[in-house]
Amino acid sequence: MARLALSSLPPDRAEADLLVLPVVAGEAGPVAPPVTAAVLDLLGADLAAVAGQGRFTGALDDALVVPGYGALAAPAVLLVGVGADADRTAETLRRAAAVAVAAAGKAASLAVALHRAGLPDPPEDHPG
């Protein structure tokens, strides 16, 4: 079972077996939120190239492992789809976390930044 702990470290410096980052399902394909884009930049990786031709779209339940190539504290990154911005709720983030744990395999520790994808703003008439 993976160990989870809170940390204030930037994701690229988090020491874990696997760094879990969100990817949003955009209209034109997968979109990297800022936290994910920063890590992919460190890796010199392009999300479109990594995602392949429609295989990884950022949809809920998508998961894709990318090697860390020694550029990160974690040896690998697990990109997890969190769905479209308009559809994201606390429940969809919990589901994405469950996908991450299932896809983590034998990783003993995870650094998870799925929450950095954010939740949609509440409607104007909803106090939030």
mmCIF file of N, CA and C in Angstrom:
data_model
loop_
_atom_site.group_PDB
_atom_site.id
_atom_site.type_symbol
_atom_site.label_atom_id
_atom_site.label_comp_id
_atom_site.label_asym_id
_atom_site.label_seq_id
_atom_site.Cartn_x
_atom_site.Cartn_y
_atom_site.Cartn_z
ATOM 1 N N MET A 1 0.853 -1.183 0.000
ATOM 2 C CA MET A 1 0.000 0.000 0.000
ATOM 3 C C MET A 1 0.888 1.231 0.000
ATOM 4 N N ALA A 2 0.589 2.167 -0.846
ATOM 5 C CA ALA A 2 1.374 3.393 -0.955
ATOM 6 C C ALA A 2 1.196 4.264 0.292
ATOM 7 N N ARG A 3 2.258 5.012 0.614
ATOM 8 C CA ARG A 3 2.239 5.944 1.744
ATOM 9 C C ARG A 3 1.939 7.331 1.203
ATOM 10 N N LEU A 4 0.996 8.034 1.841
ATOM 11 C CA LEU A 4 0.650 9.394 1.447
ATOM 12 C C LEU A 4 0.960 10.341 2.588
ATOM 13 N N ALA A 5 1.546 11.506 2.286
ATOM 14 C CA ALA A 5 1.854 12.509 3.297
ATOM 15 C C ALA A 5 1.766 13.893 2.660
ATOM 16 N N LEU A 6 1.394 14.900 3.458
ATOM 17 C CA LEU A 6 1.339 16.268 2.975
ATOM 18 C C LEU A 6 2.742 16.846 2.917
ATOM 19 N N SER A 7 2.984 17.687 1.923
ATOM 20 C CA SER A 7 4.293 18.300 1.764
ATOM 21 C C SER A 7 4.133 19.670 1.125
ATOM 22 N N SER A 8 4.994 20.592 1.502
ATOM 23 C CA SER A 8 4.968 21.917 0.883
ATOM 24 C C SER A 8 6.015 22.039 -0.232
ATOM 25 N N LEU A 9 6.737 20.971 -0.520
ATOM 26 C CA LEU A 9 7.743 20.994 -1.580
ATOM 27 C C LEU A 9 7.095 21.149 -2.952
ATOM 28 N N PRO A 10 7.776 21.807 -3.881
ATOM 29 C CA PRO A 10 7.278 21.807 -5.262
ATOM 30 C C PRO A 10 7.257 20.361 -5.772
ATOM 31 N N PRO A 11 6.296 20.011 -6.618
ATOM 32 C CA PRO A 11 6.184 18.625 -7.071
ATOM 33 C C PRO A 11 7.471 18.041 -7.648
ATOM 34 N N ASP A 12 8.255 18.827 -8.381
ATOM 35 C CA ASP A 12 9.462 18.285 -8.988
ATOM 36 C C ASP A 12 10.533 17.924 -7.959
ATOM 37 N N ARG A 13 10.400 18.434 -6.721
ATOM 38 C CA ARG A 13 11.374 18.127 -5.669
ATOM 39 C C ARG A 13 10.851 17.119 -4.652
ATOM 40 N N ALA A 14 9.629 16.668 -4.828
ATOM 41 C CA ALA A 14 9.032 15.711 -3.897
ATOM 42 C C ALA A 14 9.694 14.345 -4.058
ATOM 43 N N GLU A 15 10.235 13.840 -2.962
ATOM 44 C CA GLU A 15 10.881 12.530 -2.999
ATOM 45 C C GLU A 15 9.832 11.439 -2.800
ATOM 46 N N ALA A 16 9.550 10.741 -3.853
ATOM 47 C CA ALA A 16 8.567 9.662 -3.855
ATOM 48 C C ALA A 16 8.918 8.734 -5.000
ATOM 49 N N ASP A 17 8.343 7.556 -4.984
ATOM 50 C CA ASP A 17 8.562 6.618 -6.082
ATOM 51 C C ASP A 17 7.852 7.058 -7.354
ATOM 52 N N LEU A 18 6.774 7.821 -7.175
ATOM 53 C CA LEU A 18 5.957 8.219 -8.314
ATOM 54 C C LEU A 18 5.346 9.590 -8.045
ATOM 55 N N LEU A 19 5.503 10.498 -8.986
ATOM 56 C CA LEU A 19 4.900 11.825 -8.916
ATOM 57 C C LEU A 19 3.623 11.796 -9.741
ATOM 58 N N VAL A 20 2.480 12.087 -9.118
ATOM 59 C CA VAL A 20 1.179 12.013 -9.778
ATOM 60 C C VAL A 20 0.703 13.426 -10.106
ATOM 61 N N LEU A 21 0.494 13.690 -11.407
ATOM 62 C CA LEU A 21 0.115 15.023 -11.863
ATOM 63 C C LEU A 21 -1.147 14.970 -12.714
ATOM 64 N N PRO A 22 -1.954 16.043 -12.668
ATOM 65 C CA PRO A 22 -3.206 16.080 -13.427
ATOM 66 C C PRO A 22 -3.014 16.489 -14.877
ATOM 67 N N VAL A 23 -3.893 15.981 -15.722
ATOM 68 C CA VAL A 23 -4.001 16.415 -17.111
ATOM 69 C C VAL A 23 -5.490 16.594 -17.390
ATOM 70 N N VAL A 24 -5.839 17.729 -17.977
ATOM 71 C CA VAL A 24 -7.224 18.091 -18.250
ATOM 72 C C VAL A 24 -7.613 17.636 -19.653
ATOM 73 N N ALA A 25 -8.855 17.202 -19.799
ATOM 74 C CA ALA A 25 -9.390 16.852 -21.114
ATOM 75 C C ALA A 25 -9.877 18.138 -21.768
ATOM 76 N N GLY A 26 -9.102 18.661 -22.714
ATOM 77 C CA GLY A 26 -9.486 19.869 -23.434
ATOM 78 C C GLY A 26 -10.241 19.524 -24.703
ATOM 79 N N GLU A 27 -10.849 20.526 -25.311
ATOM 80 C CA GLU A 27 -11.616 20.290 -26.536
ATOM 81 C C GLU A 27 -10.731 19.808 -27.685
ATOM 82 N N ALA A 28 -9.488 20.292 -27.722
ATOM 83 C CA ALA A 28 -8.583 19.920 -28.814
ATOM 84 C C ALA A 28 -7.572 18.859 -28.404
ATOM 85 N N GLY A 29 -7.734 18.285 -27.213
ATOM 86 C CA GLY A 29 -6.797 17.270 -26.740
ATOM 87 C C GLY A 29 -6.383 17.543 -25.315
ATOM 88 N N PRO A 30 -5.451 16.749 -24.782
ATOM 89 C CA PRO A 30 -5.050 16.908 -23.389
ATOM 90 C C PRO A 30 -4.373 18.252 -23.141
ATOM 91 N N VAL A 31 -4.639 18.812 -21.949
ATOM 92 C CA VAL A 31 -4.080 20.101 -21.555
ATOM 93 C C VAL A 31 -3.369 19.935 -20.222
ATOM 94 N N ALA A 32 -2.146 20.438 -20.140
ATOM 95 C CA ALA A 32 -1.371 20.357 -18.905
ATOM 96 C C ALA A 32 -1.627 21.597 -18.056
ATOM 97 N N PRO A 33 -2.203 21.436 -16.842
ATOM 98 C CA PRO A 33 -2.291 22.572 -15.932
ATOM 99 C C PRO A 33 -0.875 23.075 -15.616
ATOM 100 N N PRO A 34 -0.733 24.278 -15.081
ATOM 101 C CA PRO A 34 0.598 24.835 -14.827
ATOM 102 C C PRO A 34 1.548 23.902 -14.067
ATOM 103 N N VAL A 35 1.073 23.218 -13.049
ATOM 104 C CA VAL A 35 1.950 22.328 -12.275
ATOM 105 C C VAL A 35 2.497 21.209 -13.157
ATOM 106 N N THR A 36 1.664 20.664 -14.015
ATOM 107 C CA THR A 36 2.076 19.582 -14.909
ATOM 108 C C THR A 36 2.974 20.115 -16.028
ATOM 109 N N ALA A 37 2.616 21.272 -16.567
ATOM 110 C CA ALA A 37 3.425 21.875 -17.630
ATOM 111 C C ALA A 37 4.843 22.167 -17.140
ATOM 112 N N ALA A 38 4.982 22.635 -15.894
ATOM 113 C CA ALA A 38 6.311 22.948 -15.346
ATOM 114 C C ALA A 38 7.166 21.693 -15.250
ATOM 115 N N VAL A 39 6.579 20.594 -14.810
ATOM 116 C CA VAL A 39 7.335 19.340 -14.696
ATOM 117 C C VAL A 39 7.679 18.799 -16.083
ATOM 118 N N LEU A 40 6.730 18.838 -17.004
ATOM 119 C CA LEU A 40 7.020 18.366 -18.361
ATOM 120 C C LEU A 40 8.127 19.204 -19.000
ATOM 121 N N ASP A 41 8.153 20.504 -18.730
ATOM 122 C CA ASP A 41 9.237 21.359 -19.226
ATOM 123 C C ASP A 41 10.584 20.901 -18.684
ATOM 124 N N LEU A 42 10.626 20.574 -17.394
ATOM 125 C CA LEU A 42 11.876 20.072 -16.796
ATOM 126 C C LEU A 42 12.338 18.790 -17.478
ATOM 127 N N LEU A 43 11.383 17.982 -17.896
ATOM 128 C CA LEU A 43 11.699 16.715 -18.563
ATOM 129 C C LEU A 43 11.994 16.911 -20.051
ATOM 130 N N GLY A 44 11.721 18.096 -20.562
ATOM 131 C CA GLY A 44 11.884 18.325 -21.994
ATOM 132 C C GLY A 44 10.864 17.539 -22.785
ATOM 133 N N ALA A 45 9.697 17.314 -22.176
ATOM 134 C CA ALA A 45 8.662 16.498 -22.805
ATOM 135 C C ALA A 45 7.497 17.369 -23.268
ATOM 136 N N ASP A 46 6.940 17.017 -24.410
ATOM 137 C CA ASP A 46 5.769 17.690 -24.964
ATOM 138 C C ASP A 46 4.561 16.809 -24.696
ATOM 139 N N LEU A 47 3.523 17.398 -24.075
ATOM 140 C CA LEU A 47 2.355 16.595 -23.716
ATOM 141 C C LEU A 47 1.729 15.928 -24.931
ATOM 142 N N ALA A 48 1.612 16.622 -26.037
ATOM 143 C CA ALA A 48 0.995 16.022 -27.230
ATOM 144 C C ALA A 48 1.790 14.813 -27.711
ATOM 145 N N ALA A 49 3.109 14.910 -27.676
ATOM 146 C CA ALA A 49 3.942 13.790 -28.115
ATOM 147 C C ALA A 49 3.859 12.631 -27.133
ATOM 148 N N VAL A 50 3.874 12.938 -25.847
ATOM 149 C CA VAL A 50 3.798 11.904 -24.811
ATOM 150 C C VAL A 50 2.448 11.201 -24.858
ATOM 151 N N ALA A 51 1.386 11.978 -25.092
ATOM 152 C CA ALA A 51 0.025 11.431 -25.084
ATOM 153 C C ALA A 51 -0.238 10.520 -26.269
ATOM 154 N N GLY A 52 0.506 10.676 -27.331
ATOM 155 C CA GLY A 52 0.273 9.839 -28.507
ATOM 156 C C GLY A 52 -0.943 10.312 -29.276
ATOM 157 N N GLN A 53 -1.330 9.555 -30.248
ATOM 158 C CA GLN A 53 -2.448 9.924 -31.116
ATOM 159 C C GLN A 53 -3.774 9.488 -30.516
ATOM 160 N N GLY A 54 -4.297 10.300 -29.595
ATOM 161 C CA GLY A 54 -5.611 10.039 -29.022
ATOM 162 C C GLY A 54 -5.672 8.957 -27.971
ATOM 163 N N ARG A 55 -4.531 8.373 -27.622
ATOM 164 C CA ARG A 55 -4.563 7.304 -26.618
ATOM 165 C C ARG A 55 -4.734 7.852 -25.212
ATOM 166 N N PHE A 56 -4.111 8.975 -24.905
ATOM 167 C CA PHE A 56 -4.252 9.618 -23.606
ATOM 168 C C PHE A 56 -4.849 10.989 -23.853
ATOM 169 N N THR A 57 -6.071 11.187 -23.403
ATOM 170 C CA THR A 57 -6.804 12.415 -23.724
ATOM 171 C C THR A 57 -7.001 13.345 -22.526
ATOM 172 N N GLY A 58 -6.682 12.875 -21.325
ATOM 173 C CA GLY A 58 -6.961 13.648 -20.122
ATOM 174 C C GLY A 58 -8.333 13.351 -19.554
ATOM 175 N N ALA A 59 -9.038 12.419 -20.178
ATOM 176 C CA ALA A 59 -10.355 12.022 -19.682
ATOM 177 C C ALA A 59 -10.204 11.326 -18.338
ATOM 178 N N LEU A 60 -11.237 11.406 -17.552
ATOM 179 C CA LEU A 60 -11.255 10.702 -16.282
ATOM 180 C C LEU A 60 -10.997 9.224 -16.542
ATOM 181 N N ASP A 61 -10.160 8.611 -15.759
ATOM 182 C CA ASP A 61 -9.730 7.213 -15.846
ATOM 183 C C ASP A 61 -8.516 7.003 -16.745
ATOM 184 N N ASP A 62 -8.035 8.040 -17.451
ATOM 185 C CA ASP A 62 -6.794 7.932 -18.218
ATOM 186 C C ASP A 62 -5.596 7.969 -17.281
ATOM 187 N N ALA A 63 -4.583 7.191 -17.566
ATOM 188 C CA ALA A 63 -3.338 7.220 -16.795
ATOM 189 C C ALA A 63 -2.184 6.852 -17.725
ATOM 190 N N LEU A 64 -1.051 7.535 -17.522
ATOM 191 C CA LEU A 64 0.104 7.328 -18.381
ATOM 192 C C LEU A 64 1.378 7.583 -17.576
ATOM 193 N N VAL A 65 2.305 6.627 -17.602
ATOM 194 C CA VAL A 65 3.574 6.773 -16.880
ATOM 195 C C VAL A 65 4.631 7.340 -17.821
ATOM 196 N N VAL A 66 5.372 8.337 -17.300
ATOM 197 C CA VAL A 66 6.462 8.968 -18.037
ATOM 198 C C VAL A 66 7.715 8.882 -17.171
ATOM 199 N N PRO A 67 8.826 8.420 -17.703
ATOM 200 C CA PRO A 67 10.068 8.350 -16.917
ATOM 201 C C PRO A 67 10.523 9.745 -16.488
ATOM 202 N N GLY A 68 11.135 9.818 -15.302
ATOM 203 C CA GLY A 68 11.642 11.087 -14.790
ATOM 204 C C GLY A 68 12.998 11.460 -15.345
ATOM 205 N N TYR A 69 13.691 10.535 -15.976
ATOM 206 C CA TYR A 69 14.988 10.773 -16.614
ATOM 207 C C TYR A 69 16.003 11.451 -15.697
ATOM 208 N N GLY A 70 15.872 11.286 -14.394
ATOM 209 C CA GLY A 70 16.817 11.877 -13.452
ATOM 210 C C GLY A 70 16.657 13.370 -13.256
ATOM 211 N N ALA A 71 15.682 13.997 -13.896
ATOM 212 C CA ALA A 71 15.471 15.439 -13.777
ATOM 213 C C ALA A 71 14.617 15.809 -12.572
ATOM 214 N N LEU A 72 14.011 14.812 -11.943
ATOM 215 C CA LEU A 72 13.114 15.038 -10.814
ATOM 216 C C LEU A 72 13.578 14.213 -9.626
ATOM 217 N N ALA A 73 13.057 14.530 -8.455
ATOM 218 C CA ALA A 73 13.358 13.710 -7.288
ATOM 219 C C ALA A 73 12.706 12.330 -7.439
ATOM 220 N N ALA A 74 11.530 12.283 -8.044
ATOM 221 C CA ALA A 74 10.834 11.011 -8.281
ATOM 222 C C ALA A 74 11.363 10.389 -9.576
ATOM 223 N N PRO A 75 11.514 9.068 -9.605
ATOM 224 C CA PRO A 75 12.015 8.429 -10.822
ATOM 225 C C PRO A 75 11.017 8.384 -11.976
ATOM 226 N N ALA A 76 9.728 8.607 -11.691
ATOM 227 C CA ALA A 76 8.718 8.546 -12.752
ATOM 228 C C ALA A 76 7.543 9.460 -12.411
ATOM 229 N N VAL A 77 6.818 9.828 -13.457
ATOM 230 C CA VAL A 77 5.630 10.674 -13.334
ATOM 231 C C VAL A 77 4.440 9.875 -13.841
ATOM 232 N N LEU A 78 3.347 9.942 -13.100
ATOM 233 C CA LEU A 78 2.097 9.332 -13.537
ATOM 234 C C LEU A 78 1.142 10.467 -13.881
ATOM 235 N N LEU A 79 0.851 10.617 -15.159
ATOM 236 C CA LEU A 79 -0.123 11.609 -15.601
ATOM 237 C C LEU A 79 -1.503 10.980 -15.492
ATOM 238 N N VAL A 80 -2.413 11.682 -14.832
ATOM 239 C CA VAL A 80 -3.756 11.151 -14.590
ATOM 240 C C VAL A 80 -4.784 12.136 -15.132
ATOM 241 N N GLY A 81 -5.702 11.638 -15.936
ATOM 242 C CA GLY A 81 -6.767 12.473 -16.470
ATOM 243 C C GLY A 81 -7.742 12.874 -15.383
ATOM 244 N N VAL A 82 -8.098 14.153 -15.379
ATOM 245 C CA VAL A 82 -9.062 14.671 -14.405
ATOM 246 C C VAL A 82 -10.319 15.183 -15.092
ATOM 247 N N GLY A 83 -10.472 14.883 -16.383
ATOM 248 C CA GLY A 83 -11.657 15.285 -17.116
ATOM 249 C C GLY A 83 -11.624 16.743 -17.540
ATOM 250 N N ALA A 84 -12.735 17.189 -18.095
ATOM 251 C CA ALA A 84 -12.866 18.577 -18.560
ATOM 252 C C ALA A 84 -13.060 19.509 -17.374
ATOM 253 N N ASP A 85 -12.605 20.760 -17.533
ATOM 254 C CA ASP A 85 -12.738 21.740 -16.451
ATOM 255 C C ASP A 85 -14.180 21.870 -15.983
ATOM 256 N N ALA A 86 -15.120 21.960 -16.913
ATOM 257 C CA ALA A 86 -16.523 22.184 -16.562
ATOM 258 C C ALA A 86 -17.138 21.015 -15.799
ATOM 259 N N ASP A 87 -16.583 19.835 -15.963
ATOM 260 C CA ASP A 87 -17.149 18.638 -15.327
ATOM 261 C C ASP A 87 -16.482 18.280 -14.004
ATOM 262 N N ARG A 88 -15.421 18.978 -13.623
ATOM 263 C CA ARG A 88 -14.633 18.583 -12.455
ATOM 264 C C ARG A 88 -15.342 18.941 -11.152
ATOM 265 N N THR A 89 -15.394 17.957 -10.276
ATOM 266 C CA THR A 89 -15.952 18.127 -8.933
ATOM 267 C C THR A 89 -14.992 17.476 -7.944
ATOM 268 N N ALA A 90 -15.272 17.636 -6.680
ATOM 269 C CA ALA A 90 -14.470 16.947 -5.674
ATOM 270 C C ALA A 90 -14.539 15.434 -5.900
ATOM 271 N N GLU A 91 -15.691 14.949 -6.322
ATOM 272 C CA GLU A 91 -15.848 13.510 -6.566
ATOM 273 C C GLU A 91 -14.986 13.045 -7.736
ATOM 274 N N THR A 92 -14.891 13.825 -8.811
ATOM 275 C CA THR A 92 -14.061 13.405 -9.937
ATOM 276 C C THR A 92 -12.585 13.427 -9.547
ATOM 277 N N LEU A 93 -12.172 14.363 -8.675
ATOM 278 C CA LEU A 93 -10.783 14.357 -8.198
ATOM 279 C C LEU A 93 -10.521 13.141 -7.313
ATOM 280 N N ARG A 94 -11.487 12.741 -6.500
ATOM 281 C CA ARG A 94 -11.328 11.515 -5.700
ATOM 282 C C ARG A 94 -11.200 10.297 -6.624
ATOM 283 N N ARG A 95 -12.001 10.285 -7.674
ATOM 284 C CA ARG A 95 -11.936 9.170 -8.630
ATOM 285 C C ARG A 95 -10.578 9.152 -9.339
ATOM 286 N N ALA A 96 -10.066 10.323 -9.702
ATOM 287 C CA ALA A 96 -8.742 10.396 -10.326
ATOM 288 C C ALA A 96 -7.674 9.900 -9.356
ATOM 289 N N ALA A 97 -7.813 10.209 -8.080
ATOM 290 C CA ALA A 97 -6.862 9.725 -7.077
ATOM 291 C C ALA A 97 -6.920 8.203 -6.979
ATOM 292 N N ALA A 98 -8.109 7.640 -7.062
ATOM 293 C CA ALA A 98 -8.248 6.177 -7.028
ATOM 294 C C ALA A 98 -7.590 5.551 -8.250
ATOM 295 N N VAL A 99 -7.733 6.182 -9.402
ATOM 296 C CA VAL A 99 -7.076 5.698 -10.623
ATOM 297 C C VAL A 99 -5.565 5.733 -10.422
ATOM 298 N N ALA A 100 -5.064 6.810 -9.810
ATOM 299 C CA ALA A 100 -3.629 6.941 -9.568
ATOM 300 C C ALA A 100 -3.116 5.827 -8.672
ATOM 301 N N VAL A 101 -3.831 5.555 -7.602
ATOM 302 C CA VAL A 101 -3.404 4.496 -6.679
ATOM 303 C C VAL A 101 -3.417 3.149 -7.390
ATOM 304 N N ALA A 102 -4.451 2.896 -8.186
ATOM 305 C CA ALA A 102 -4.530 1.624 -8.916
ATOM 306 C C ALA A 102 -3.404 1.508 -9.948
ATOM 307 N N ALA A 103 -3.057 2.625 -10.594
ATOM 308 C CA ALA A 103 -2.022 2.607 -11.625
ATOM 309 C C ALA A 103 -0.609 2.659 -11.045
ATOM 310 N N ALA A 104 -0.504 2.943 -9.752
ATOM 311 C CA ALA A 104 0.815 3.104 -9.121
ATOM 312 C C ALA A 104 1.576 1.788 -9.016
ATOM 313 N N GLY A 105 0.895 0.688 -9.157
ATOM 314 C CA GLY A 105 1.574 -0.603 -9.104
ATOM 315 C C GLY A 105 2.273 -0.826 -7.779
ATOM 316 N N LYS A 106 3.568 -1.083 -7.830
ATOM 317 C CA LYS A 106 4.324 -1.405 -6.625
ATOM 318 C C LYS A 106 5.011 -0.191 -6.012
ATOM 319 N N ALA A 107 4.664 1.018 -6.458
ATOM 320 C CA ALA A 107 5.265 2.224 -5.883
ATOM 321 C C ALA A 107 4.938 2.285 -4.392
ATOM 322 N N ALA A 108 5.958 2.477 -3.568
ATOM 323 C CA ALA A 108 5.759 2.524 -2.118
ATOM 324 C C ALA A 108 5.310 3.900 -1.649
ATOM 325 N N SER A 109 5.650 4.944 -2.397
ATOM 326 C CA SER A 109 5.252 6.293 -1.999
ATOM 327 C C SER A 109 4.861 7.103 -3.226
ATOM 328 N N LEU A 110 3.839 7.947 -3.042
ATOM 329 C CA LEU A 110 3.332 8.791 -4.117
ATOM 330 C C LEU A 110 3.382 10.243 -3.680
ATOM 331 N N ALA A 111 3.767 11.121 -4.581
ATOM 332 C CA ALA A 111 3.624 12.564 -4.391
ATOM 333 C C ALA A 111 2.506 12.969 -5.342
ATOM 334 N N VAL A 112 1.384 13.403 -4.784
ATOM 335 C CA VAL A 112 0.176 13.637 -5.574
ATOM 336 C C VAL A 112 -0.148 15.125 -5.625
ATOM 337 N N ALA A 113 -0.344 15.636 -6.828
ATOM 338 C CA ALA A 113 -0.700 17.048 -7.003
ATOM 339 C C ALA A 113 -1.973 17.177 -7.841
ATOM 340 N N LEU A 114 -2.857 16.199 -7.760
ATOM 341 C CA LEU A 114 -4.087 16.240 -8.548
ATOM 342 C C LEU A 114 -4.945 17.455 -8.199
ATOM 343 N N HIS A 115 -4.913 17.867 -6.950
ATOM 344 C CA HIS A 115 -5.711 19.012 -6.514
ATOM 345 C C HIS A 115 -5.308 20.296 -7.242
ATOM 346 N N ARG A 116 -4.108 20.330 -7.803
ATOM 347 C CA ARG A 116 -3.623 21.522 -8.494
ATOM 348 C C ARG A 116 -4.333 21.734 -9.827
ATOM 349 N N ALA A 117 -5.148 20.764 -10.260
ATOM 350 C CA ALA A 117 -5.969 20.966 -11.456
ATOM 351 C C ALA A 117 -7.092 21.937 -11.143
ATOM 352 N N GLY A 118 -7.498 22.001 -9.868
ATOM 353 C CA GLY A 118 -8.537 22.927 -9.429
ATOM 354 C C GLY A 118 -9.938 22.423 -9.690
ATOM 355 N N LEU A 119 -10.850 23.083 -9.014
ATOM 356 C CA LEU A 119 -12.272 22.833 -9.217
ATOM 357 C C LEU A 119 -12.840 24.024 -9.969
ATOM 358 N N PRO A 120 -13.905 23.834 -10.748
ATOM 359 C CA PRO A 120 -14.498 24.969 -11.443
ATOM 360 C C PRO A 120 -15.051 25.974 -10.435
ATOM 361 N N ASP A 121 -15.100 27.236 -10.821
ATOM 362 C CA ASP A 121 -15.670 28.256 -9.954
ATOM 363 C C ASP A 121 -17.133 27.970 -9.743
ATOM 364 N N PRO A 122 -17.642 28.203 -8.498
ATOM 365 C CA PRO A 122 -19.074 28.002 -8.272
ATOM 366 C C PRO A 122 -19.870 29.050 -9.041
ATOM 367 N N PRO A 123 -21.115 28.742 -9.399
ATOM 368 C CA PRO A 123 -21.945 29.728 -10.097
ATOM 369 C C PRO A 123 -22.094 30.986 -9.238
ATOM 370 N N GLU A 124 -22.375 32.112 -9.879
ATOM 371 C CA GLU A 124 -22.506 33.405 -9.192
ATOM 372 C C GLU A 124 -23.530 33.364 -8.048
ATOM 373 N N ASP A 125 -24.624 32.631 -8.241
ATOM 374 C CA ASP A 125 -25.679 32.610 -7.221
ATOM 375 C C ASP A 125 -25.428 31.571 -6.137
ATOM 376 N N HIS A 126 -24.331 30.835 -6.224
ATOM 377 C CA HIS A 126 -23.984 29.821 -5.232
ATOM 378 C C HIS A 126 -22.879 30.369 -4.339
ATOM 379 N N PRO A 127 -23.093 30.449 -3.001
ATOM 380 C CA PRO A 127 -22.107 31.057 -2.115
ATOM 381 C C PRO A 127 -20.804 30.279 -2.020
ATOM 382 N N GLY A 128 -20.747 29.070 -2.550
ATOM 383 C CA GLY A 128 -19.513 28.321 -2.607
ATOM 384 C C GLY A 128 -19.192 27.648 -1.352
#
